[in-house]
Amino acid sequence: MSSLRFSVRSGQLRSVDVPLLVLPLAKGTKLDDGITALDDALGGALSRVIDRRDFRFARDETMHLVGGTKGPQRILLVGMGTVTEPAGALRRAAMIAARFARRTGAREIAWYQDGSAGSVESAVIGLSMGVWEYTETKTPPPDDERRPAPDEAVVLVRDEKRAKGEVETGVAIAEGMALARRLAMMPGNLCTPDYLADVGREIGKRHGMKATVLGRKEMEDEGMGSFLGVAQGTPQDPKLIALEHRRGSGRPVVLVGKGLCFDSGGISIKPAQSMELMKFDMCGAAAVLGAMEAIGRLDLKANVVGLVGSTTNMPSGTAFKPGDVLKSHLGKYIEIVNTDAEGRLVLCDVLSWARRYEPAAVLDAATLTGACVIALGHTASGVFGNDEALVQEVLGAGKRASEPGWQLPTWEDYKELNKSDVADIKNSGGRAAGAIAAAMFLKEFTESYPWVHLDIAGTAYSETDLVALPKGPTGVPVGTFVEFVRGRVS
Ligand code: BES
Ligand code: MN
Ligand code: ZN
């Protein structure tokens, strides 16, 4: 795993001796004294590309200049367009810059940051996200073909003291995101429920959080018939993982993640096309673990419990099947009409178990429905809840974290979709309003506390290479979780 060592420096841009200096430039930026001095040192190369409109400050635009004999060896201009949300714009520019540095073999990145509070944190998160890559199951290329990965970053600022604090918080959040992305990217044969439990215990150990792990046996004793129904088709031991960060007062915030290490669909098996992507069906779980890692590093003065429900959905002679009725932990009977609607079956038992923590609020994240991808694409997560104030609070946290969410309704009328002839509820309401039907199912198990559900099926990973993000896991919604808890602390 590649991560950056950060330092903070103030001083003259023109004299920083680095392989790559990055200037993030919003539309309308007036070149300040530092940049003007650098421009002079470059013989006016910078102002020329701007005056000629070769570089236009457009969002995602880049321009690469070669430096002089002294100072930065190369300079990268990154356009940010018209900036309405500085945090997101800086993070995106930093991701682009870091990916550029990786491609071109610059070992050290200097980032010029002349902004308001929070800018350095955003840049640090973006740079870290940009250098992230998954290499664990790939043989490295021979040395002479390999570009060294960037391992150092210098943030050039005016206010060194504030910047140092922001580097620290930015790194904490970025490490949480990197962990979530690594777990998500790991193949299903390596990232098993057992493995996630080990990661949970290890996070607990490092940050002084109590870790509890329930296996099949313990879940049987607890009466988690719904979760265990899904786990019936696999010999792997399912795991319910609980991590308790107790650094505040009052009722805890509980974060819940869907952790399907692979979702074949079970007896209602999925088509073969792209089925391998269903190793990403544990992105909710990865985000909970990533958020707990970040919260631990930040040592947030809050009570937070992270819960992960993890198993693998497989067809087999012992697998549960359509028509079966399962008795959930809450006591409600569930008719199975589609074994591929398994996420809600795992989550409902974990959400019911969460009552023991007497939560102030419960937030769950799940790659729950393909229907949510159809509705919102890969830009916004679906946001659902039983408490409007909490929904707004989560939307706000998502916005601050540049992980946008979009609310969908949970009106009573939708409840009908899940009506069963033989049980209290059925696990699929068919194709219409699929993302809402899934949320309505969860809503039946969350009546005793304020709750918000994030459907991250479209946002947790990307199937294509994007400008700022490579194909693969995005880390969503680690940022939202962390911002939510931070918002409750301050
Ligand atoms: N894990 C899938 C949802 C999913 C689909 C995530 C595509 C990411 C991309 C979930 O378990 C599932 O299979 N949902 C079904 C529900 C249906 C059977 C009611 C779906 O969305 O098709
Ligand atoms: Mn499924
Ligand atoms: Zn699934």
Coordinates of C-alpha atoms and ligand atoms in Angstrom, one line a residue:
M1 CA 0.0 0.0 0.0
S2 CA 1.4 3.4 -0.9
S3 CA 0.9 6.3 1.4
L4 CA 2.5 9.7 1.5
R5 CA 4.7 11.2 4.2
F6 CA 3.5 14.8 4.6
S7 CA 5.4 17.9 5.7
V8 CA 4.5 21.5 5.9
R9 CA 6.7 24.4 4.8
S10 CA 6.3 28.1 4.1
G11 CA 8.6 30.1 1.9
Q12 CA 9.3 31.0 -1.7
L13 CA 7.7 28.9 -4.4
R14 CA 10.4 29.7 -6.8
S15 CA 13.1 28.1 -4.7
V16 CA 11.4 24.8 -3.5
D17 CA 13.6 22.1 -4.8
V18 CA 11.1 19.4 -5.7
P19 CA 10.5 17.2 -8.8
L20 CA 6.9 18.4 -9.1
L21 CA 5.2 21.5 -7.9
V22 CA 1.4 21.6 -8.2
L23 CA -0.6 24.8 -8.4
P24 CA -4.3 24.3 -8.0
L25 CA -6.0 27.1 -9.9
A26 CA -9.7 28.1 -9.7
K27 CA -11.2 30.2 -12.4
G28 CA -10.6 33.8 -11.8
T29 CA -7.5 33.2 -9.7
K30 CA -5.2 36.3 -9.7
L31 CA -1.6 35.2 -9.6
D32 CA -0.2 36.1 -6.2
D33 CA 3.3 37.3 -5.4
G34 CA 4.6 33.8 -4.9
I35 CA 3.4 32.6 -8.2
T36 CA 4.5 35.8 -10.0
A37 CA 8.0 35.4 -8.6
L38 CA 8.0 31.8 -9.8
D39 CA 6.8 33.0 -13.2
D40 CA 9.7 35.5 -13.4
A41 CA 12.1 32.6 -12.6
L42 CA 10.6 30.7 -15.4
G43 CA 11.1 33.6 -17.8
G44 CA 7.3 34.2 -17.9
A45 CA 6.4 30.7 -19.1
L46 CA 3.5 30.6 -16.8
S47 CA 1.9 33.9 -17.6
R48 CA 2.4 33.1 -21.3
V49 CA 0.3 29.9 -21.2
I50 CA -2.4 31.8 -19.4
D51 CA -2.3 34.9 -21.6
R52 CA -2.4 32.7 -24.7
R53 CA -5.4 30.9 -23.1
D54 CA -3.5 27.6 -23.6
F55 CA -4.5 27.1 -19.9
R56 CA -8.0 28.2 -19.1
F57 CA -8.5 27.2 -15.4
A58 CA -11.2 24.7 -16.5
R59 CA -12.2 21.9 -14.1
D60 CA -9.8 18.9 -14.5
E61 CA -7.6 20.8 -17.0
T62 CA -3.9 20.2 -16.6
M63 CA -0.8 21.8 -18.0
H64 CA 2.7 20.6 -17.4
L65 CA 5.6 23.0 -17.5
V66 CA 9.3 22.2 -17.2
G67 CA 11.1 24.2 -14.5
G68 CA 14.4 26.1 -14.7
T69 CA 17.9 25.1 -13.4
K70 CA 16.9 25.9 -9.8
G71 CA 13.7 25.4 -7.9
P72 CA 10.9 23.0 -8.9
Q73 CA 11.9 20.7 -11.7
R74 CA 8.4 20.5 -13.1
I75 CA 5.2 22.5 -12.5
L76 CA 1.7 21.1 -12.9
L77 CA -1.2 23.5 -13.2
V78 CA -4.5 21.9 -12.3
G79 CA -7.7 23.8 -13.2
M80 CA -10.6 23.7 -10.8
G81 CA -13.2 25.7 -12.9
T82 CA -15.6 27.9 -11.0
V83 CA -15.4 26.7 -7.5
T84 CA -18.6 26.5 -5.5
E85 CA -17.5 23.9 -3.0
P86 CA -13.8 24.4 -2.2
A87 CA -13.4 21.2 -0.3
G88 CA -14.5 19.0 -3.1
A89 CA -12.7 21.0 -5.8
L90 CA -9.4 20.9 -4.0
R91 CA -9.7 17.2 -3.2
R92 CA -10.4 16.5 -6.9
A93 CA -7.5 18.6 -8.1
A94 CA -5.2 16.9 -5.6
M95 CA -6.3 13.5 -6.8
I96 CA -5.6 14.4 -10.4
A97 CA -2.2 15.8 -9.4
A98 CA -1.2 12.8 -7.4
R99 CA -2.2 10.4 -10.2
F100 CA -0.1 12.6 -12.6
A101 CA 2.8 12.3 -10.2
R102 CA 2.4 8.6 -10.1
R103 CA 2.4 8.2 -13.9
T104 CA 5.4 10.4 -14.3
G105 CA 7.5 9.0 -11.5
A106 CA 7.8 12.1 -9.3
R107 CA 8.7 10.9 -5.9
E108 CA 7.9 14.1 -4.1
I109 CA 4.9 16.4 -4.6
A110 CA 4.8 20.0 -3.5
W111 CA 1.3 21.3 -3.2
Y112 CA 0.8 25.0 -3.1
Q113 CA -2.1 25.9 -0.8
D114 CA -3.3 29.4 -0.3
G115 CA -6.8 28.9 1.1
S116 CA -9.2 29.1 3.9
A117 CA -9.6 26.8 6.9
G118 CA -10.0 23.2 5.8
S119 CA -8.2 23.5 2.5
V120 CA -5.1 21.7 3.6
E121 CA -7.2 18.8 4.9
S122 CA -9.0 18.5 1.6
A123 CA -5.7 18.6 -0.3
V124 CA -4.1 16.0 1.9
I125 CA -7.1 13.7 1.5
G126 CA -7.0 14.2 -2.3
L127 CA -3.3 13.6 -2.6
S128 CA -3.5 10.5 -0.5
M129 CA -6.5 9.2 -2.5
G130 CA -4.7 9.9 -5.7
V131 CA -1.6 7.8 -4.9
W132 CA -3.6 4.9 -3.6
E133 CA -3.3 1.7 -5.5
Y134 CA -3.9 -1.9 -4.8
T135 CA -0.9 -4.1 -5.5
E136 CA -1.1 -6.9 -3.1
T137 CA -2.0 -9.7 -5.6
K138 CA 0.1 -8.5 -8.5
T139 CA 3.7 -9.3 -9.2
P140 CA 5.6 -6.0 -9.4
P141 CA 7.2 -5.2 -12.8
P142 CA 11.0 -5.4 -13.1
D143 CA 12.9 -2.4 -11.6
D144 CA 13.9 -0.9 -14.9
E145 CA 10.3 -0.7 -16.0
R146 CA 8.9 0.6 -12.7
R147 CA 8.2 4.2 -12.0
P148 CA 8.8 5.0 -8.3
A149 CA 5.6 5.8 -6.5
P150 CA 5.4 9.2 -4.9
D151 CA 6.1 8.8 -1.2
E152 CA 6.5 12.4 0.0
A153 CA 4.3 15.5 -0.1
V154 CA 5.1 19.0 1.0
V155 CA 2.3 21.4 1.6
L156 CA 3.4 25.0 0.9
V157 CA 1.4 27.4 3.0
R158 CA 1.3 30.8 4.8
D159 CA 0.0 29.5 8.1
E160 CA 2.2 26.6 9.1
K161 CA 0.6 26.0 12.4
R162 CA -3.0 25.5 11.2
A163 CA -1.7 23.5 8.2
K164 CA 0.0 21.0 10.5
G165 CA -3.2 20.2 12.3
E166 CA -5.0 19.8 9.1
V167 CA -2.4 17.5 7.7
E168 CA -2.9 15.3 10.7
T169 CA -6.7 15.1 10.4
G170 CA -6.4 14.7 6.6
V171 CA -4.1 11.8 7.0
A172 CA -6.3 10.2 9.6
I173 CA -9.3 10.4 7.3
A174 CA -7.3 9.3 4.2
E175 CA -6.0 6.3 6.0
G176 CA -9.5 5.3 6.8
M177 CA -10.5 5.6 3.2
A178 CA -7.4 3.7 2.1
L179 CA -8.3 0.8 4.4
A180 CA -11.9 0.7 3.1
R181 CA -10.6 0.7 -0.5
R182 CA -8.1 -2.0 0.2
L183 CA -10.6 -4.3 1.9
A184 CA -13.1 -3.7 -1.0
M185 CA -10.5 -4.4 -3.7
M186 CA -9.3 -7.6 -2.1
P187 CA -10.7 -10.7 -3.8
G188 CA -13.5 -12.7 -2.1
N189 CA -11.3 -15.7 -1.4
L190 CA -9.0 -13.6 0.7
C191 CA -11.3 -11.0 2.1
T192 CA -13.7 -13.4 4.0
P193 CA -15.9 -12.8 7.0
D194 CA -13.1 -14.2 9.1
Y195 CA -10.6 -11.8 7.6
L196 CA -12.9 -8.8 8.2
A197 CA -13.3 -10.0 11.8
D198 CA -9.5 -10.1 12.2
V199 CA -9.3 -6.5 10.7
G200 CA -11.9 -5.4 13.2
R201 CA -10.1 -6.9 16.2
E202 CA -6.9 -5.3 15.0
I203 CA -8.4 -1.8 14.7
G204 CA -9.9 -2.3 18.1
K205 CA -6.5 -3.2 19.6
R206 CA -4.7 -0.3 18.1
H207 CA -7.3 2.3 19.1
G208 CA -8.5 0.9 22.4
M209 CA -11.9 0.0 21.2
K210 CA -13.8 -3.0 22.5
A211 CA -14.2 -5.6 19.8
T212 CA -16.8 -8.3 19.9
V213 CA -17.3 -11.0 17.2
L214 CA -20.2 -13.3 16.9
G215 CA -20.0 -16.4 14.7
R216 CA -22.7 -18.8 13.5
K217 CA -23.0 -20.5 16.9
E218 CA -23.5 -17.2 18.8
M219 CA -25.9 -15.9 16.2
E220 CA -28.0 -19.1 16.6
D221 CA -28.2 -18.4 20.3
E222 CA -29.2 -14.9 19.6
G223 CA -32.0 -16.0 17.2
M224 CA -30.7 -14.3 14.1
G225 CA -32.6 -16.5 11.7
S226 CA -32.6 -13.9 8.9
F227 CA -28.9 -13.3 8.8
L228 CA -28.2 -17.1 9.2
G229 CA -30.6 -17.9 6.4
V230 CA -28.3 -16.1 4.0
A231 CA -25.2 -17.7 5.6
Q232 CA -26.8 -21.2 5.2
G233 CA -25.3 -21.8 1.8
T234 CA -21.6 -21.3 2.7
P235 CA -19.3 -23.3 4.9
Q236 CA -17.5 -20.0 5.9
D237 CA -18.4 -18.8 9.3
P238 CA -20.5 -15.7 9.1
K239 CA -19.5 -12.8 11.4
L240 CA -21.2 -10.1 13.2
I241 CA -18.4 -7.7 14.2
A242 CA -18.8 -4.9 16.8
L243 CA -16.3 -2.2 17.6
E244 CA -17.0 0.3 20.4
H245 CA -15.2 3.6 20.5
R246 CA -16.1 5.1 23.9
R247 CA -14.7 8.6 24.2
G248 CA -17.7 10.7 24.8
S249 CA -20.9 10.8 26.9
G250 CA -24.4 9.9 26.1
R251 CA -25.9 7.5 23.6
P252 CA -23.7 6.3 20.8
V253 CA -23.9 6.8 17.1
V254 CA -24.1 3.3 15.6
L255 CA -22.6 2.7 12.1
V256 CA -23.8 -0.5 10.3
G257 CA -22.2 -2.0 7.2
K258 CA -23.4 -4.7 4.8
G259 CA -20.5 -7.1 4.4
L260 CA -21.3 -9.6 1.7
C261 CA -17.8 -10.9 0.8
F262 CA -19.4 -12.2 -2.4
D263 CA -22.9 -12.1 -3.6
S264 CA -23.6 -14.8 -6.2
G265 CA -27.4 -14.2 -5.7
G266 CA -27.7 -17.7 -4.1
I267 CA -30.3 -20.0 -5.6
S268 CA -31.8 -16.9 -7.4
I269 CA -28.4 -16.8 -9.0
K270 CA -27.1 -13.8 -10.9
P271 CA -26.1 -13.7 -14.6
A272 CA -22.4 -14.5 -15.1
Q273 CA -21.7 -11.2 -16.8
S274 CA -19.7 -9.0 -14.4
M275 CA -20.5 -11.2 -11.5
E276 CA -16.9 -10.8 -10.3
L277 CA -17.9 -7.2 -9.2
M278 CA -20.0 -8.7 -6.5
K279 CA -16.8 -9.0 -4.4
F280 CA -17.6 -5.3 -3.8
D281 CA -20.8 -6.3 -1.9
M282 CA -18.9 -5.7 1.3
C283 CA -18.2 -2.0 0.6
G284 CA -20.6 -0.9 3.4
A285 CA -18.6 -3.1 5.9
A286 CA -15.3 -1.7 4.5
A287 CA -16.6 1.8 5.1
V288 CA -17.6 1.1 8.7
L289 CA -14.2 -0.3 9.4
G290 CA -12.5 2.5 7.6
A291 CA -14.5 5.1 9.5
M292 CA -13.7 3.4 12.8
E293 CA -10.0 3.5 11.8
A294 CA -10.3 7.3 11.0
I295 CA -12.3 8.0 14.2
G296 CA -9.7 6.1 16.3
R297 CA -6.9 8.1 14.7
L298 CA -8.7 11.4 15.2
D299 CA -9.5 10.3 18.7
L300 CA -12.9 12.0 18.3
K301 CA -14.5 12.6 21.7
A302 CA -17.7 10.7 20.9
N303 CA -19.3 7.4 21.5
V304 CA -19.4 5.4 18.3
V305 CA -20.2 1.8 17.7
G306 CA -19.3 0.2 14.3
L307 CA -21.2 -3.0 13.3
V308 CA -20.5 -5.2 10.4
G309 CA -22.7 -8.1 9.2
S310 CA -20.6 -10.3 7.0
T311 CA -21.1 -13.5 5.1
T312 CA -21.1 -14.9 1.5
N313 CA -24.3 -15.5 -0.5
M314 CA -23.9 -18.9 -2.3
P315 CA -26.1 -21.5 -3.9
S316 CA -25.6 -25.0 -2.5
G317 CA -27.5 -28.0 -1.2
T318 CA -27.9 -26.3 2.1
A319 CA -28.7 -22.8 0.8
F320 CA -31.9 -21.1 1.7
K321 CA -34.4 -20.9 -1.1
P322 CA -37.3 -18.9 -2.5
G323 CA -40.5 -19.7 -0.6
D324 CA -38.6 -20.3 2.7
V325 CA -39.8 -18.3 5.7
L326 CA -37.2 -17.1 8.2
K327 CA -37.7 -15.8 11.7
S328 CA -35.7 -12.6 12.2
H329 CA -33.9 -11.5 15.4
L330 CA -36.7 -8.9 16.0
G331 CA -39.2 -11.7 15.8
K332 CA -40.8 -10.8 12.5
Y333 CA -41.3 -13.6 9.9
I334 CA -39.8 -13.0 6.5
E335 CA -40.9 -14.7 3.3
I336 CA -38.0 -15.3 0.9
V337 CA -39.1 -14.6 -2.7
N338 CA -35.6 -13.9 -4.1
T339 CA -32.4 -15.1 -2.4
D340 CA -30.5 -12.3 -4.2
A341 CA -32.2 -9.7 -2.0
E342 CA -29.9 -10.9 0.8
G343 CA -28.4 -7.7 2.0
R344 CA -31.6 -6.6 3.8
L345 CA -31.8 -10.0 5.4
V346 CA -28.4 -9.6 6.9
L347 CA -28.9 -5.9 7.8
C348 CA -32.3 -6.4 9.5
D349 CA -30.8 -8.7 12.1
V350 CA -27.8 -6.4 12.7
L351 CA -30.1 -3.4 13.0
S352 CA -32.3 -5.3 15.5
W353 CA -29.2 -6.3 17.5
A354 CA -28.1 -2.6 17.5
R355 CA -31.0 -1.8 19.9
R356 CA -28.8 -3.0 22.8
Y357 CA -26.6 0.0 22.4
E358 CA -29.5 2.4 22.9
P359 CA -28.4 4.4 19.9
A360 CA -28.8 8.2 19.5
A361 CA -28.8 7.5 15.8
V362 CA -28.1 4.5 13.5
L363 CA -26.5 5.0 10.0
D364 CA -26.2 2.0 7.7
A365 CA -24.3 1.7 4.4
A366 CA -25.0 -1.0 1.9
T367 CA -24.5 -1.9 -1.7
L368 CA -28.1 -2.8 -1.5
T369 CA -29.9 -2.5 -4.9
G370 CA -29.1 -2.3 -8.6
A371 CA -32.3 -0.2 -8.7
C372 CA -30.4 2.6 -6.8
V373 CA -27.8 2.6 -9.5
I374 CA -30.5 3.0 -12.2
A375 CA -32.1 5.9 -10.2
L376 CA -29.0 7.9 -9.2
G377 CA -26.1 6.6 -11.2
H378 CA -22.6 6.7 -9.8
T379 CA -22.8 10.3 -8.5
A380 CA -25.1 10.3 -5.5
S381 CA -25.8 7.6 -2.8
G382 CA -29.5 7.0 -2.1
V383 CA -30.5 8.4 1.3
F384 CA -33.5 7.1 3.2
G385 CA -34.6 7.5 6.8
N386 CA -37.3 7.5 9.5
D387 CA -36.3 10.9 10.9
E388 CA -36.2 14.0 8.7
A389 CA -33.7 15.9 10.9
L390 CA -31.3 13.0 10.8
V391 CA -31.6 12.6 7.1
Q392 CA -30.7 16.3 6.7
E393 CA -27.8 15.9 9.1
V394 CA -26.4 13.0 7.0
L395 CA -27.0 14.9 3.7
G396 CA -25.0 17.8 5.2
A397 CA -22.2 15.5 6.3
G398 CA -22.1 13.9 2.8
K399 CA -21.9 17.4 1.3
R400 CA -19.0 18.4 3.5
A401 CA -17.2 15.2 2.7
S402 CA -17.8 15.6 -1.1
E403 CA -19.8 12.4 -1.1
P404 CA -23.2 13.6 -2.2
G405 CA -26.3 11.8 -1.2
W406 CA -29.8 12.3 -2.5
Q407 CA -33.0 11.6 -0.5
L408 CA -35.6 9.2 -1.7
P409 CA -39.0 8.9 0.0
T410 CA -40.0 6.3 2.6
W411 CA -43.7 7.1 2.6
E412 CA -46.1 4.6 4.1
D413 CA -47.7 3.9 0.7
Y414 CA -44.5 2.1 -0.3
K415 CA -44.9 -0.4 2.5
E416 CA -47.4 -2.3 0.4
L417 CA -44.6 -3.4 -2.0
N418 CA -43.3 -5.8 0.7
K419 CA -46.6 -7.4 1.7
S420 CA -46.5 -11.2 2.0
D421 CA -49.2 -13.8 2.0
V422 CA -47.5 -16.2 4.4
A423 CA -45.2 -14.0 6.6
D424 CA -45.1 -10.5 8.1
I425 CA -43.0 -9.2 5.2
K426 CA -41.3 -10.5 2.0
N427 CA -37.8 -9.8 1.1
S428 CA -38.4 -8.3 -2.4
G429 CA -41.0 -6.1 -3.7
G430 CA -40.2 -6.7 -7.4
R431 CA -38.7 -4.2 -9.8
A432 CA -40.7 -1.1 -9.2
A433 CA -39.1 1.4 -6.8
G434 CA -36.5 -1.3 -5.9
A435 CA -34.3 0.9 -3.9
I436 CA -37.2 2.3 -1.9
A437 CA -38.7 -1.2 -1.3
A438 CA -35.4 -2.3 0.1
A439 CA -35.3 0.7 2.4
M440 CA -38.9 0.1 3.4
F441 CA -37.9 -3.4 4.4
L442 CA -35.1 -2.1 6.7
K443 CA -37.5 0.5 8.1
E444 CA -39.6 -2.2 9.6
F445 CA -36.6 -3.2 11.8
T446 CA -35.5 0.3 12.9
E447 CA -38.6 1.6 14.7
S448 CA -36.9 2.1 18.0
Y449 CA -34.3 4.8 17.0
P450 CA -33.6 7.5 14.5
W451 CA -32.1 5.8 11.4
V452 CA -30.7 6.6 8.0
H453 CA -29.8 4.2 5.3
L454 CA -27.3 4.9 2.5
D455 CA -27.6 2.8 -0.6
I456 CA -24.1 2.9 -2.0
A457 CA -24.5 0.4 -4.8
G458 CA -23.7 3.1 -7.4
T459 CA -21.1 5.1 -5.4
A460 CA -18.9 2.6 -3.6
Y461 CA -16.9 1.5 -6.6
S462 CA -16.4 2.6 -10.2
E463 CA -16.5 0.2 -13.1
T464 CA -14.5 2.5 -15.3
D465 CA -11.4 4.7 -15.0
L466 CA -12.5 8.3 -14.3
V467 CA -10.4 11.5 -14.4
A468 CA -9.9 11.7 -10.7
L469 CA -10.6 8.1 -9.7
P470 CA -9.3 4.9 -11.0
K471 CA -11.6 1.9 -11.6
G472 CA -12.4 0.2 -8.3
P473 CA -13.5 1.2 -4.9
T474 CA -14.0 4.9 -4.0
G475 CA -14.0 4.8 -0.2
V476 CA -17.6 6.1 0.0
P477 CA -19.0 6.7 2.5
V478 CA -16.1 6.8 5.0
G479 CA -16.0 10.6 4.7
T480 CA -19.7 10.9 5.3
F481 CA -19.5 8.8 8.5
V482 CA -16.5 10.7 9.8
E483 CA -18.1 14.1 9.0
F484 CA -21.3 13.0 10.7
V485 CA -19.5 12.1 13.9
R486 CA -17.3 15.2 13.8
G487 CA -20.5 17.3 13.3
R488 CA -21.9 15.9 16.5
V489 CA -18.7 16.5 18.5
S490 CA -18.2 20.1 17.7
Ligands
BES1 N1 -25.6 -6.6 -4.0 C1 -26.8 -6.5 -4.8 C2 -27.1 -5.1 -5.3 C3 -26.1 -4.5 -6.3 C4 -26.4 -4.6 -7.6 C5 -25.0 -3.8 -5.9 C6 -25.5 -4.1 -8.5 C7 -24.2 -3.2 -6.8 C8 -24.4 -3.4 -8.1 C9 -28.0 -7.0 -4.0 O1 -27.8 -7.9 -3.1 C10 -29.0 -7.5 -5.0 O2 -28.7 -8.4 -5.6 N2 -30.1 -6.8 -5.1 C11 -31.1 -7.2 -6.0 C12 -32.5 -7.1 -5.3 C13 -33.6 -7.7 -6.1 C14 -33.4 -9.2 -6.1 C15 -34.9 -7.3 -5.4 C16 -31.1 -6.2 -7.2 O3 -30.8 -5.1 -7.0 O4 -31.2 -6.7 -8.3
MN2 MN -27.9 -9.9 -3.9
ZN3 ZN -25.9 -8.1 -2.3

